[in-house]
XYZ file of C-alpha atoms in Angstrom:
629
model
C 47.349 106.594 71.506
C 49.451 104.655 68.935
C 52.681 103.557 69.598
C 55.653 105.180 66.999
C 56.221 102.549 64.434
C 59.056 103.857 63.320
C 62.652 104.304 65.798
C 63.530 107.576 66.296
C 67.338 107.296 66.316
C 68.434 111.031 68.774
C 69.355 108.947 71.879
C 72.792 108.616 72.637
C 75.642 106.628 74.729
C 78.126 108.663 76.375
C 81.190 107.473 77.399
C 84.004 108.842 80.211
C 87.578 106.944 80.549
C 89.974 106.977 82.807
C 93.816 106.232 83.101
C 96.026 106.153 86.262
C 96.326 109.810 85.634
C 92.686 111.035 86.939
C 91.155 112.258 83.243
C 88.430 114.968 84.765
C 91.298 116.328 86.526
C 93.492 119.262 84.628
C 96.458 119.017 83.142
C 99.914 117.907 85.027
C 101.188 121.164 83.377
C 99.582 124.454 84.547
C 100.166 127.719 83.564
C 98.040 130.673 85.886
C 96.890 133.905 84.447
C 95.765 136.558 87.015
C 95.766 140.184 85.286
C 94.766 141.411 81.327
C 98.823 141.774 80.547
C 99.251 137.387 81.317
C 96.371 136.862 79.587
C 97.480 139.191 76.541
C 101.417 137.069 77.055
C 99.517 134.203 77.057
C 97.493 134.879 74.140
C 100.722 136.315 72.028
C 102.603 133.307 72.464
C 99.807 131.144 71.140
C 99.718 133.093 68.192
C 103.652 132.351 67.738
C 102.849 129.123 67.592
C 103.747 127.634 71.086
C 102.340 124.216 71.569
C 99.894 124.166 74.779
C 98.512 120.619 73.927
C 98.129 118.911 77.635
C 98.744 122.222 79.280
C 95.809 123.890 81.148
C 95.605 127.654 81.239
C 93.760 128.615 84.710
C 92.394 131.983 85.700
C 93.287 133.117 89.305
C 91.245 135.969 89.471
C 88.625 138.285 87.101
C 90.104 139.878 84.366
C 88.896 143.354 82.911
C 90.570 144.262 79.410
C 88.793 147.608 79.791
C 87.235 148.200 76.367
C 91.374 147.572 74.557
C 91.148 146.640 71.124
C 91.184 142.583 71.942
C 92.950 140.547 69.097
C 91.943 136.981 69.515
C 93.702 133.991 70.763
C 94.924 131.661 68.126
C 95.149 131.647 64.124
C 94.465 129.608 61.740
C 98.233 127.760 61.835
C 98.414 128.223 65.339
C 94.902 127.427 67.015
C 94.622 127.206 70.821
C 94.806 123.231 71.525
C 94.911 123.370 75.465
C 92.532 123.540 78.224
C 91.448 126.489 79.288
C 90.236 126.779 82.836
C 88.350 130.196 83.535
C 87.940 128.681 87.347
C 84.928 130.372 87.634
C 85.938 133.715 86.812
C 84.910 136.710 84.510
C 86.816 138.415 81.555
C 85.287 141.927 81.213
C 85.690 144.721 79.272
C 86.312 142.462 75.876
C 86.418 144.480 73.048
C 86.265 143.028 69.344
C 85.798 145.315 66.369
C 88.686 145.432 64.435
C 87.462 145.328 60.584
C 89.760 143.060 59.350
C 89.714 140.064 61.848
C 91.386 137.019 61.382
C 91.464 134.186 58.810
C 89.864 131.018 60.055
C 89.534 127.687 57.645
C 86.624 125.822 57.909
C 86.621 122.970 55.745
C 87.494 124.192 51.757
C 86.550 127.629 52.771
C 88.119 130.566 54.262
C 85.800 132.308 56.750
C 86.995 135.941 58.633
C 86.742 135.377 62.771
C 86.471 137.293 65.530
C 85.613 136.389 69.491
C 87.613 135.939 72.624
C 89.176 132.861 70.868
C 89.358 132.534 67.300
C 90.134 128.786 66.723
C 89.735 125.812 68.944
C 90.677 122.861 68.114
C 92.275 119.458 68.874
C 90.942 116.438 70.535
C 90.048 117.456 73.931
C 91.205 120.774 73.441
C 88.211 122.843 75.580
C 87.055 125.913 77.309
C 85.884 125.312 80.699
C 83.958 127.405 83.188
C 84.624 130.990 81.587
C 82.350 134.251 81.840
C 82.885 136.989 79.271
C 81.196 140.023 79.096
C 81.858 142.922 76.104
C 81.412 143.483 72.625
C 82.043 141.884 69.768
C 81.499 142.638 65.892
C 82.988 141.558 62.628
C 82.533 144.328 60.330
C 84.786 142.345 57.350
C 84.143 142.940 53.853
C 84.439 140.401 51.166
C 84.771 137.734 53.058
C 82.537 135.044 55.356
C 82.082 136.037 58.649
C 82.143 134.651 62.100
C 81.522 136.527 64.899
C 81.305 134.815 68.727
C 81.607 135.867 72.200
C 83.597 132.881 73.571
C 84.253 131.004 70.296
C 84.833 132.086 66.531
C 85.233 128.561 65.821
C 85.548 125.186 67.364
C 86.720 122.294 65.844
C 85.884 118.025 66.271
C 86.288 116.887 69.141
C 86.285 119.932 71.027
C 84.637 120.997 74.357
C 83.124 124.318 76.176
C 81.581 123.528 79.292
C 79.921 125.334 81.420
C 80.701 128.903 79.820
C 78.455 131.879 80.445
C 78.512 134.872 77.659
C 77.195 138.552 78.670
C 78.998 140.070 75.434
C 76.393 141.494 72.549
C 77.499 139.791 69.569
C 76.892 140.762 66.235
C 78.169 140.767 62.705
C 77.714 143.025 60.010
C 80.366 143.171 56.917
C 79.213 141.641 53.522
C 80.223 138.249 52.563
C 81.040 136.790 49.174
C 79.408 137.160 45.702
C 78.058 133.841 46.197
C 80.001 132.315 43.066
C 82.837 129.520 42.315
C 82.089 127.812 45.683
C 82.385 131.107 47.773
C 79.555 130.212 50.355
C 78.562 133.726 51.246
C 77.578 133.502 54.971
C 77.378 135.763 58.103
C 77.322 133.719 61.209
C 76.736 135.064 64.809
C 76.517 133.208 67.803
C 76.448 133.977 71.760
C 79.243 131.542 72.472
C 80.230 130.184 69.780
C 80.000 131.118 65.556
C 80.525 127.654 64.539
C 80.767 124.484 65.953
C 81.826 121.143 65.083
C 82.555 119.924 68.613
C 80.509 120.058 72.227
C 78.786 122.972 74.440
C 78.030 121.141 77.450
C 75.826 123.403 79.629
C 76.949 126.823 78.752
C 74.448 129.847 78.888
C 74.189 132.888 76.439
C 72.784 135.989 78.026
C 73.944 138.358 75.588
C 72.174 139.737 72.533
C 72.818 137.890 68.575
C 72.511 140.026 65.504
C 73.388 139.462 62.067
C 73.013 142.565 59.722
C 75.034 141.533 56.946
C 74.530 142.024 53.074
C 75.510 138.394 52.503
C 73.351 135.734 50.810
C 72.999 133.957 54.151
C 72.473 136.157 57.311
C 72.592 133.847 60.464
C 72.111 134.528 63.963
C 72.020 131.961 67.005
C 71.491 132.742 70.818
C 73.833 129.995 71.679
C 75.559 128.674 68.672
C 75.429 130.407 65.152
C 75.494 127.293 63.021
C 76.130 123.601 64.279
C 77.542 120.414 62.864
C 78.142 118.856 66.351
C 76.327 118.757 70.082
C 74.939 121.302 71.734
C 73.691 119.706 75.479
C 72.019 121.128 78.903
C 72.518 124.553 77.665
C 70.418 127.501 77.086
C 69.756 130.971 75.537
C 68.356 133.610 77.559
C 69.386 136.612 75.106
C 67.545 138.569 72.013
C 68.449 137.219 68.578
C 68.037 138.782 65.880
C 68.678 139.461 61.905
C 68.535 142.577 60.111
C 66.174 142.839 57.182
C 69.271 143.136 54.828
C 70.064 139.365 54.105
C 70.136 138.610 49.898
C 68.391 134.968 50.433
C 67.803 134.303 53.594
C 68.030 135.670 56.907
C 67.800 133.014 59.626
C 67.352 133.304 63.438
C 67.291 130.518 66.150
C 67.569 131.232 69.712
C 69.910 128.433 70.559
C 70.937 127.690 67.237
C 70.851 129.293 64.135
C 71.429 126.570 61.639
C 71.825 122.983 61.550
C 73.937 120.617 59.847
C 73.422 117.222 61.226
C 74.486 117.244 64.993
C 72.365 116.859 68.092
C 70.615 119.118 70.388
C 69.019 117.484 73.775
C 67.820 119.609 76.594
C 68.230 122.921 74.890
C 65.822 125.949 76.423
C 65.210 129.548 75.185
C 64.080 132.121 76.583
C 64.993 135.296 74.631
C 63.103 136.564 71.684
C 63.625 135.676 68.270
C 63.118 138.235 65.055
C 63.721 137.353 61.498
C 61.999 138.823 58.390
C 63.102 135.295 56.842
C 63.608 132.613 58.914
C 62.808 131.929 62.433
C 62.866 129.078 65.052
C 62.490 129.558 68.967
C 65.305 126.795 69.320
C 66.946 126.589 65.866
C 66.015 128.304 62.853
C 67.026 126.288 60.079
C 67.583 121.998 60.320
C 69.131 120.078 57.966
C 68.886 116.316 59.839
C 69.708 117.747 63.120
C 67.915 115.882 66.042
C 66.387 117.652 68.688
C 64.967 116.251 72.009
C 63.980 117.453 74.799
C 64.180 121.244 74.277
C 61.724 124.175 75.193
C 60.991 127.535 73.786
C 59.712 130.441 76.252
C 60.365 132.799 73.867
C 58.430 134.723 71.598
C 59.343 133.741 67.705
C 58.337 136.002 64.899
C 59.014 139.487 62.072
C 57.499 141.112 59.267
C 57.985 139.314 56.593
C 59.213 141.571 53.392
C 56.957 142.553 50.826
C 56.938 139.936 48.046
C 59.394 137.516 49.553
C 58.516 134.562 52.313
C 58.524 134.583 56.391
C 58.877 130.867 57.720
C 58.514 131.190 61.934
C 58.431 128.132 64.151
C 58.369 127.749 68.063
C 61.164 125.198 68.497
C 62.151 124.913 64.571
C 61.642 127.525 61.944
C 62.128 125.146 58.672
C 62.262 121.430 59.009
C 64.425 119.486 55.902
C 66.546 116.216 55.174
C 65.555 113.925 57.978
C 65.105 116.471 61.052
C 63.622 115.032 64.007
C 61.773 116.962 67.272
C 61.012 114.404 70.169
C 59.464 115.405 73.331
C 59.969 119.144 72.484
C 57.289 121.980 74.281
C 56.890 125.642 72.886
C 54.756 128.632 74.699
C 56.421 131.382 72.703
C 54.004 133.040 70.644
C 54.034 132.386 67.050
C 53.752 135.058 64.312
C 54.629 135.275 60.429
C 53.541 139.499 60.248
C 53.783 141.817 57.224
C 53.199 142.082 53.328
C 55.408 138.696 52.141
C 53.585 136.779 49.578
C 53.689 133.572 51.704
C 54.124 133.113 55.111
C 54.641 129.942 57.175
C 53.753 129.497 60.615
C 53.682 126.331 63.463
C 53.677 126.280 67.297
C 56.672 123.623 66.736
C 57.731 123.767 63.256
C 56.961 126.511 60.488
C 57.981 124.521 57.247
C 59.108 121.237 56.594
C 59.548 118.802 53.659
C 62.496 115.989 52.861
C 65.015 117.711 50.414
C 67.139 116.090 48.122
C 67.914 112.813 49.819
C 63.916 112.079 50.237
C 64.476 111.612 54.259
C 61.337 111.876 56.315
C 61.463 114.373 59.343
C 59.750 113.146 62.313
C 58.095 115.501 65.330
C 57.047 112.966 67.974
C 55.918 113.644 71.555
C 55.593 117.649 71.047
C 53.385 120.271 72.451
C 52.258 124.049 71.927
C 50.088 126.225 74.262
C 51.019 129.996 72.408
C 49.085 131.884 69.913
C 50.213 131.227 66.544
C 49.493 133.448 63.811
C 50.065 134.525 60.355
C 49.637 136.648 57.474
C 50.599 136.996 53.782
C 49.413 138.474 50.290
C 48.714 135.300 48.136
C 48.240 132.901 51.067
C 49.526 131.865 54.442
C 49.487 128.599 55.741
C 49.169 128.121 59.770
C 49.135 125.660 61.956
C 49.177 124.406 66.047
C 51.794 122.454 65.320
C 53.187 122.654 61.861
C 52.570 125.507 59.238
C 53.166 123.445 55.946
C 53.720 119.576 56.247
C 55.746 117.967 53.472
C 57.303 114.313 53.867
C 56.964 114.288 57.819
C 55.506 112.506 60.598
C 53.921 114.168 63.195
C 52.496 111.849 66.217
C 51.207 111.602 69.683
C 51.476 115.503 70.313
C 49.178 118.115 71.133
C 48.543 121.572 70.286
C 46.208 123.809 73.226
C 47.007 127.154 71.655
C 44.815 129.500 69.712
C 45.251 129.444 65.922
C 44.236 132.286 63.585
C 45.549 134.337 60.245
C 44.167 136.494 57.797
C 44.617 134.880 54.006
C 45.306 132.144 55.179
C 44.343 128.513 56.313
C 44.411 128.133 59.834
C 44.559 124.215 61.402
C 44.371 122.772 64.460
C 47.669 120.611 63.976
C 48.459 121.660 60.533
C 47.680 124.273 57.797
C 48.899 122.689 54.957
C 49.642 119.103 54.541
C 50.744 117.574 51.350
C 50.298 114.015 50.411
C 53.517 112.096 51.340
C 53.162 113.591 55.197
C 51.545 111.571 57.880
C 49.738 112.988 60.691
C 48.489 111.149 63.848
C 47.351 110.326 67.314
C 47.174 113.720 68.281
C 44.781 116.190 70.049
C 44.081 119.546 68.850
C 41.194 122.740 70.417
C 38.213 121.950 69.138
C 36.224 124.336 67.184
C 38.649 123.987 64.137
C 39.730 121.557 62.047
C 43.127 119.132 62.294
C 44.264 120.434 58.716
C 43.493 122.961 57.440
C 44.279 122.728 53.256
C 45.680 120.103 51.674
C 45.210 116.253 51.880
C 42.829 116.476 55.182
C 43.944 112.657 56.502
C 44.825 113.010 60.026
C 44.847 109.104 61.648
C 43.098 109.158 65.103
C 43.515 112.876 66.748
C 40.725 114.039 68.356
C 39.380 117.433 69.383
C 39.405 118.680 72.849
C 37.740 121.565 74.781
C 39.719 123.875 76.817
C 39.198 122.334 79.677
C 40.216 118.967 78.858
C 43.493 120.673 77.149
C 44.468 122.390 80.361
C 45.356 118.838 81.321
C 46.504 116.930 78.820
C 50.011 115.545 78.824
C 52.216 114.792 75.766
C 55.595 116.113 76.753
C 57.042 114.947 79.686
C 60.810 116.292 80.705
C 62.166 114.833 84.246
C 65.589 115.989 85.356
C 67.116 115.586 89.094
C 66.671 118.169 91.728
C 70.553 118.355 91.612
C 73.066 117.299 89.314
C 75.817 117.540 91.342
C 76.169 116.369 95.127
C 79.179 115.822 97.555
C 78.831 113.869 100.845
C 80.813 112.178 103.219
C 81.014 108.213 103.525
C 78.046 107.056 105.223
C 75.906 110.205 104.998
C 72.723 110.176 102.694
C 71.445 112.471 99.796
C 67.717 111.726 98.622
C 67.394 113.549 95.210
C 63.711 113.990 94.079
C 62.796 114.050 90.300
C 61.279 117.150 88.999
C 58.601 116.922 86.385
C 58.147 119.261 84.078
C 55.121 117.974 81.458
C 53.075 120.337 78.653
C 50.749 121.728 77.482
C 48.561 120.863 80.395
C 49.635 120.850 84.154
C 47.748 117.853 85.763
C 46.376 117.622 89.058
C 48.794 115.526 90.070
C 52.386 115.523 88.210
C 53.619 112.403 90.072
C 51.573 110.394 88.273
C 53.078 110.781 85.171
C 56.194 109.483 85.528
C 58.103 106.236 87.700
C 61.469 105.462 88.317
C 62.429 102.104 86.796
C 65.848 101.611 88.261
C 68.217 103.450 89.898
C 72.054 102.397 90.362
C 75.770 103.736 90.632
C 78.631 102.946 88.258
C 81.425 101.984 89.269
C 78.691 100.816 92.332
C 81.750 100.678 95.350
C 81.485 104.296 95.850
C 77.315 104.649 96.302
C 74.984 102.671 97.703
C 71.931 103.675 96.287
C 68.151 102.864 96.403
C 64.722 103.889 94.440
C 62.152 105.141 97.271
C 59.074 105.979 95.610
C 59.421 109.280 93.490
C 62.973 109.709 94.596
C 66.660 108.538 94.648
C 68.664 107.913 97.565
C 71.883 107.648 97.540
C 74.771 106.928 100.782
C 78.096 107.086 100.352
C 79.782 104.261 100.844
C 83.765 104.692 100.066
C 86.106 107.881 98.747
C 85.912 108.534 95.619
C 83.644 109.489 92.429
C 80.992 107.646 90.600
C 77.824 108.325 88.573
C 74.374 108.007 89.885
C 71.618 107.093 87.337
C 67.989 106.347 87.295
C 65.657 105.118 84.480
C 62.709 107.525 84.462
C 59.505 106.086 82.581
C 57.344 109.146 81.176
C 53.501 108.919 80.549
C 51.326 110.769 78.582
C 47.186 111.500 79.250
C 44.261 109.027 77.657
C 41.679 110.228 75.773
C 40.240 108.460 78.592
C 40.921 111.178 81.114
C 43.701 108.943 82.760
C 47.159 108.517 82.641
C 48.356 106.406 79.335
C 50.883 104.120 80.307
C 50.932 102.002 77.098
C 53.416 103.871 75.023
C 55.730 105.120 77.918
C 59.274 106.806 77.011
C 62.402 105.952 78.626
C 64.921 109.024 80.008
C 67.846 108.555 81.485
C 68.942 110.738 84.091
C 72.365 111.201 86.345
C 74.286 112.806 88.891
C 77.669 112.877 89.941
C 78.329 112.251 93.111
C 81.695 112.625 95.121
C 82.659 110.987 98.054
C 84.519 112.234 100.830
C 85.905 111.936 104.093
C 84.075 115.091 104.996
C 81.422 116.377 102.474
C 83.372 119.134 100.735
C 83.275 120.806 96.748
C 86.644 120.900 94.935
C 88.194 124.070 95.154
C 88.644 124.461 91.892
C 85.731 123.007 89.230
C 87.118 121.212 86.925
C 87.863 120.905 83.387
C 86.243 118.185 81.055
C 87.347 114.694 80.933
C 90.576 113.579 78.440
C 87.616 111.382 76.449
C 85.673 113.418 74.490
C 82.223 112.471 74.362
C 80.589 110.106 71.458
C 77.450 110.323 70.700
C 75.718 107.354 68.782
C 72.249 107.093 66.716
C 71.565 103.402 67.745
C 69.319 104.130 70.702
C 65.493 104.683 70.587
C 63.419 106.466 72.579
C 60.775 104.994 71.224
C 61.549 101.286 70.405
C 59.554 99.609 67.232
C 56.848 97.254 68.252
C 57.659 93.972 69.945
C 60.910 95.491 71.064
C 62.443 96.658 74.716
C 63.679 100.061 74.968
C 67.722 99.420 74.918
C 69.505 98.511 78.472
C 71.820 100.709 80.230
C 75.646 99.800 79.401
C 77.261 99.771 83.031
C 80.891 99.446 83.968
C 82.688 96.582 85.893
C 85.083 99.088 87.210
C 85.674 99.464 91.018
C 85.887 103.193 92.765
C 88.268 105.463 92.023
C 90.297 107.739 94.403
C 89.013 110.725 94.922
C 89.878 113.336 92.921
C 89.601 110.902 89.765
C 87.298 110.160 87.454
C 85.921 106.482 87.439
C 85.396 104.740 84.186
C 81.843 105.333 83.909
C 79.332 104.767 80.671
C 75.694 105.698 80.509
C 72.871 106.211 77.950
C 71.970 110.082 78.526
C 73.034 113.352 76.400
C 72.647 115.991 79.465
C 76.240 115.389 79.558
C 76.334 118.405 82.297
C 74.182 116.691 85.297
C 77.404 114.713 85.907
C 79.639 117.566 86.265
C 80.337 120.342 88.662
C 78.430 123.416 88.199
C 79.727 126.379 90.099
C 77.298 127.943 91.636
C-alpha cells in the first residue's frame, strides 16, 4: 500500500514540570472531608466565594448524600478553582433535579448547569480520582442546558483524571427560541456537559439522555460536547436522544459533539440511539482529531419520517477538517425507519468540508460489523463511509457485510462525490468499492473472507501496565499488548517492533528493549518515565506483513522507585503543568521525511515522592499516572 502523502497533524507533545515543590504531589494546603455535612460546608463556602486556589480538598472516606436535593459546588462568580482529591472514594446517593439549576457562562452565552460541580475552572484547577453514583437531570426551561454527573462545566486548562461516573444523566427542559444569538442547546454528558479542558482516563458507566425540545439535543457517554482533550478514557454506558430534538438530535458514546479538540485512545462500549445523529465515539466533528479509538458498541435509530438519520461507528458526521487515524469499529451499523435519506458507514456516516473548504482525512481505519440502511428517496451505505464529500480515505479496510433497501450499498463507500479521494484500501469482495457517485477508488482491492479474517490495518499497542513500583535494583519486564483489526493474524507479534526504549530523567531506570518487551531495573529513589517507540505494520496484499509504510506510537509508564517496592498511599492529583497538546507531529510523515524524534530531558532523578521534569511525544496522558486499582 501507498504511503499518506499528506501529514496528518493529531500527534501531540506532552509536557510535565517540576519545581522544588514536587508538582504531582497535592497541595501544601489540605483541607479533609469525611461525611455529606463537610462536604455540603465545603461546598457552601465555595459558593460564598472563598478562594481554594492551591488548596486540595481530599476525601477520607465514602460519602452517601442519600437521595438530598444536591445543589452544586460553585457558581458562575465563584467557580471551584482547587484540587479536588476524591482519594479513591465514592459519593453516593447524589441527587440533582432541581428545575431551576444554576447559571453557568460559557463564552457570550448563558447556559443553565447542573452536576456534582457546576463550574471548574482555573489553570490546574482539577478533579482527581472521584466516583459518583446518583441522578442527575436539568429540567430548565428557557434556557441552555447542561447536565453532567461529575462536571456541568470545565473550563481551559482544567483537569479530571481518573474519575469514574455511575450517575444516569439526563436533560430534558427546552432551550432557547433559537434567535438573536441564543444558541438553543441541550447538552448531557456522563462526566462532564462541556469541556474546554482535559479528561485524562476517566470512565462513564452511567446512562446519557437528552430529551429536550431544543434545536440541538446532545448526548455524550463521556463528554457532552468538547472543545479540548479527552485521553485514555472510555464509555461503557447507553446514550441516547429522545426523538423530540427541533434540528438535530445528536448522540456519541464518548462524545457528543466536537469543536476542535483531540480525542486519542477513546473506547465505547455502550449503545448509541439517535433518530438524527449518531457516532459510536462522537456523533458530530467539527475538526476534531481522533486517533486511536474503538467502538464495541452498537450505533443506530429510526430515523423520522421525512427528515434524515446520519449513523457512523466511530463518527456519525464528519465536517471542517476532521481526521480518524488508526480508529477500529465492530458495532453494528444501522440508519432504520421512514426518513427520506439516511446515511450510514462502519467508520463515518457523512462527511464533507464545510465552510472553510478543509479536507477530513480517515487514515489507517477498520470495520468488521454489519452496516445497514434504509430510507424513502434513497440511502446511501457504505463499509467505511456512507456519503464521501471532500475527504480522504486511505490504507483501511472494511470486512463487514454491507446491505440496505433503497439504497446504494459499497464496499468502502456508498456515495462519493467528486472532490473526495479514496485509496489503498481492501474491501469483501462480491460488491463494489463505491457504490454511486464518481466510482474512482486508487488501488483497493477486493478480498474473500478468508483473506479478510487476517488482514491488518489498525494496529493499537499499549503496555501491559502503566503504572509499576519497584525497589532499587529489582526488575519489571513489561510486555506490549497488540491489539490489531479487522483481522486477528496468526501471529500478532509480527506486526509490530519496538524501536527504542529509554527513561527520562534516565538516573532513576535502567532500562533495556528485549525482543517484544521492556525491561526496566531500578536503579536510584525516585520517579521517572519509561517510554518505548512501538513501530506498527499493516498486512500486504501479498499475504505478508507490510513494513513499508509503518506508524510510529509512543508508549509510557511511570515508574517509581523505592527503597522497598511500595504504592503511595494516597494516588495522587495531576501535575501543577497542565498538559499542551501540539499539531506539529505526524504519524504519518510526508515522503522523504523521518517520523519526528522523541524530545527527552537532561534532568537528573528526582526524590521520591516528586515528579521529575519529564517530556514525551504520547497523548495517553494516563499510562504515566497512578491508577487505583
Amino acid at each position: 500500500m501507498k504511503r499518506l502523502s499528506k501529514t496528518i497533524y493529531i500527534a501531540a507533545i506532552l509536557f510535565l514540570a517540576a519545581a522544588a515543590c514536587p508538582a504531582g504531589a497535592e497541595s501544601a494546603t489540605v483541607t479533609e472531608i469525611g461525611s455529606a455535612g463537610q462536604l455540603a460546608a465545603f461546598r457552601d463556602s465555595v459558593n460564598a466565594g472563598d478562594d481554594y486556589s492551591g488548596v486540595t480538598v481530599r476525601l477520607t472516606a465514602d460519602i452517601d448524600l442519600k437521595d438530598a436535593d444536591w445543589v452544586p459546588i460553585g457558581t458562575a462568580s465563584a467557580p471551584f478553582g482547587g484540587k479536588f482529591n476524591g482519594a479513591g472514594h465514592t459519593v453516593r446517593g447524589l441527587k440533582v433535579a432541581a428545575p431551576q439549576s444554576s447559571a453557568v457562562p460559557v463564552g457570550t452565552v448563558e447556559y443553565s448547569g447542573a452536576a456534582l460541580f457546576l463550574i471548574l475552572s482555573g489553570a490546574h484547577a482539577q478533579i482527581a480520582n472521584l466516583t459518583v453514583e446518583g441522578t442527575v437531570t436539568n429540567t430548565r426551561q428557557r434556557s441552555n442546558l447542561l447536565s453532567g454527573g461529575i462536571v456541568a462545566y470545565a473550563g481551559p486548562e482544567t483537569v479530571i483524571f481518573n474519575c469514574k461516573n455511575f450517575a444516569s444523566v439526563s436533560v430534558s427542559g427546552k432551550g432557547g427560541g433559537g434567535y438573536f444569538g441564543d444558541e438553543d442547546h441541550a447538552i448531557a454528558g456522563g462526566v462532564v456537559a462541556h469541556l474546554e479542558g482535559y479528561a485524562v482516563s476517566c470512565v462513564n458507566y452511567g446512562a446519557v439522555n437528552s430529551a429536550s425540545t431544543s434545536t440541538y439535543s446532545i448526548a455524550g457517554g463521556l463528554a457532552g460536547r468538547v472543545k479540548g482533550y479527552v485521553l485514555s478514557s472510555r464509555n461503557e454506558g447507553a446514550v441516547s436522544v429522545s426523538d423530540v430534538g427541533l434540528v438535530q438530535n445528536i448522540a456519541g458514546g464518548v462524545a457528543g459533539v466536537g469543536e476542535g479538540g483531540v480525542l486519542y485512545d477513546a473506547a465505547n462500549k455502550g449503545s448509541i440511539y439517535s433518530s438524527n445523529v449518531g457516532g459510536g465515539v462522537m456523533g458530530f466533528t467539527y475538526g476534531t482529531s481522533i486517533q486511536n479509538a474503538l467502538n464495541f458498541g452498537r450505533v443506530g435509530g429510526t430515523g423520522q419520517s421525512g427528515g434524515l438519520i446520519i449513523s457512523g461507528g466511530i463518527i456519525g458526521k464528519a465536517y471542517n477538517g476532521a481526521s480518524a487515524v488508526n480508529c477500529a469499529n465492530m458495532g453494528a451499523v444501522g440508519a432504520a425507519g421512514t426518513p427520506n435519506y439516511a446515511y450510514a458507514g462502519g467508520i463515518a456516516g457523512w462527511c464533507n468540508s464545510g465552510p472553510n473548504s478543509v479536507e477530513n482525512v480517515f487514515s489507517n481505519c477498520s470495520n468488521s460489523a454489519a452496516v445497514s440502511g434504509g430510507g424513502q428517496t434513497a440511502a446511501r451505505v457504505g463499509g467505511l463511509i456512507g456519503e464521501m464529500g471532500k475527504s480522504l480515505l486511505t490504507n483501511s479496510a472494511n470486512s463487514g457485510v454491507v446491505g440496505a433497501g433503497k439504497a446504494f450499498a459499497g464496499g468502502l463507500v456508498g456515495n462519493k462525490l467528486s472532490n473526495a479521494d479514496v485509496s489503498d484500501s481492501v474491501y469483501p469482495s462480491g460488491c463494489d468499492a463505491v457504490a454511486y457517485g464518481t466510482l474512482s477508488a486508487r488501488d483497493c482491492v477486493p478480498l474473500s473472507g478468508a483473506r479478510l479474517a487476517g488482514f491488518v490495518t489498525t494496529v493499537i499497542p499499549s503496555f501491559s501496565a502503566s503504572y509499576l513500583t519497584l525497589a532499587v535494583g529489582e526488575a519489571r519486564t513489561l510486555p506490549v499488548d497488540l491489539k490489531t483489526y479487522p483481522g486477528t493474524p496468526a501471529d500478532v507479534g509480527e506486526f509490530y517492533s519496538i524501536v527504542s526504549a529509554s527513561a527520562e530523567p534516565p538516573a532513576c531506570l535502567s532500562v533495556t528493549v528485549d525482543g517484544r518487551a521492556v525491561t526496566a531495573t531500578g536503579a536510584a529513589k525516585g520517579e521517572t518515565l519509561l517510554t518505548a517507540q512501538i513501530a506498527g505494520y499493516r498486512s500486504g496484499l501479498d499475504g505478508g506483513v507490510d513494513k513499508s509504510g509503518a506508524k510510529t506510537a509512543p508508549l509510557s509508564a511511570l515508574a517509581v522507585v523505592n527503597d522497598a517496592a511500595a504504592s503511595p498511599d494516597v494516588p495522587p492529583v495531576w501535575p501543577d503543568i497542565p498538559p499542551v497538546v501540539s499539531p506539529d507531529v505526524s504519524p504519518v510523515p510526508p515522503d522523504g521525511q523521518d517520523t519526528p524524534s522523541e524530545r527527552s530531558s537532561s534532568s537528573g532523578c528526582t526524590a521520591a515522592g516528586g515528579w521529575a521534569f519529564v517530556s514525551l511525544i504520547t497523548l495517553p496522558m494516563a499510562v504515566y499516572l497512578y491508577r487505583k486499582k
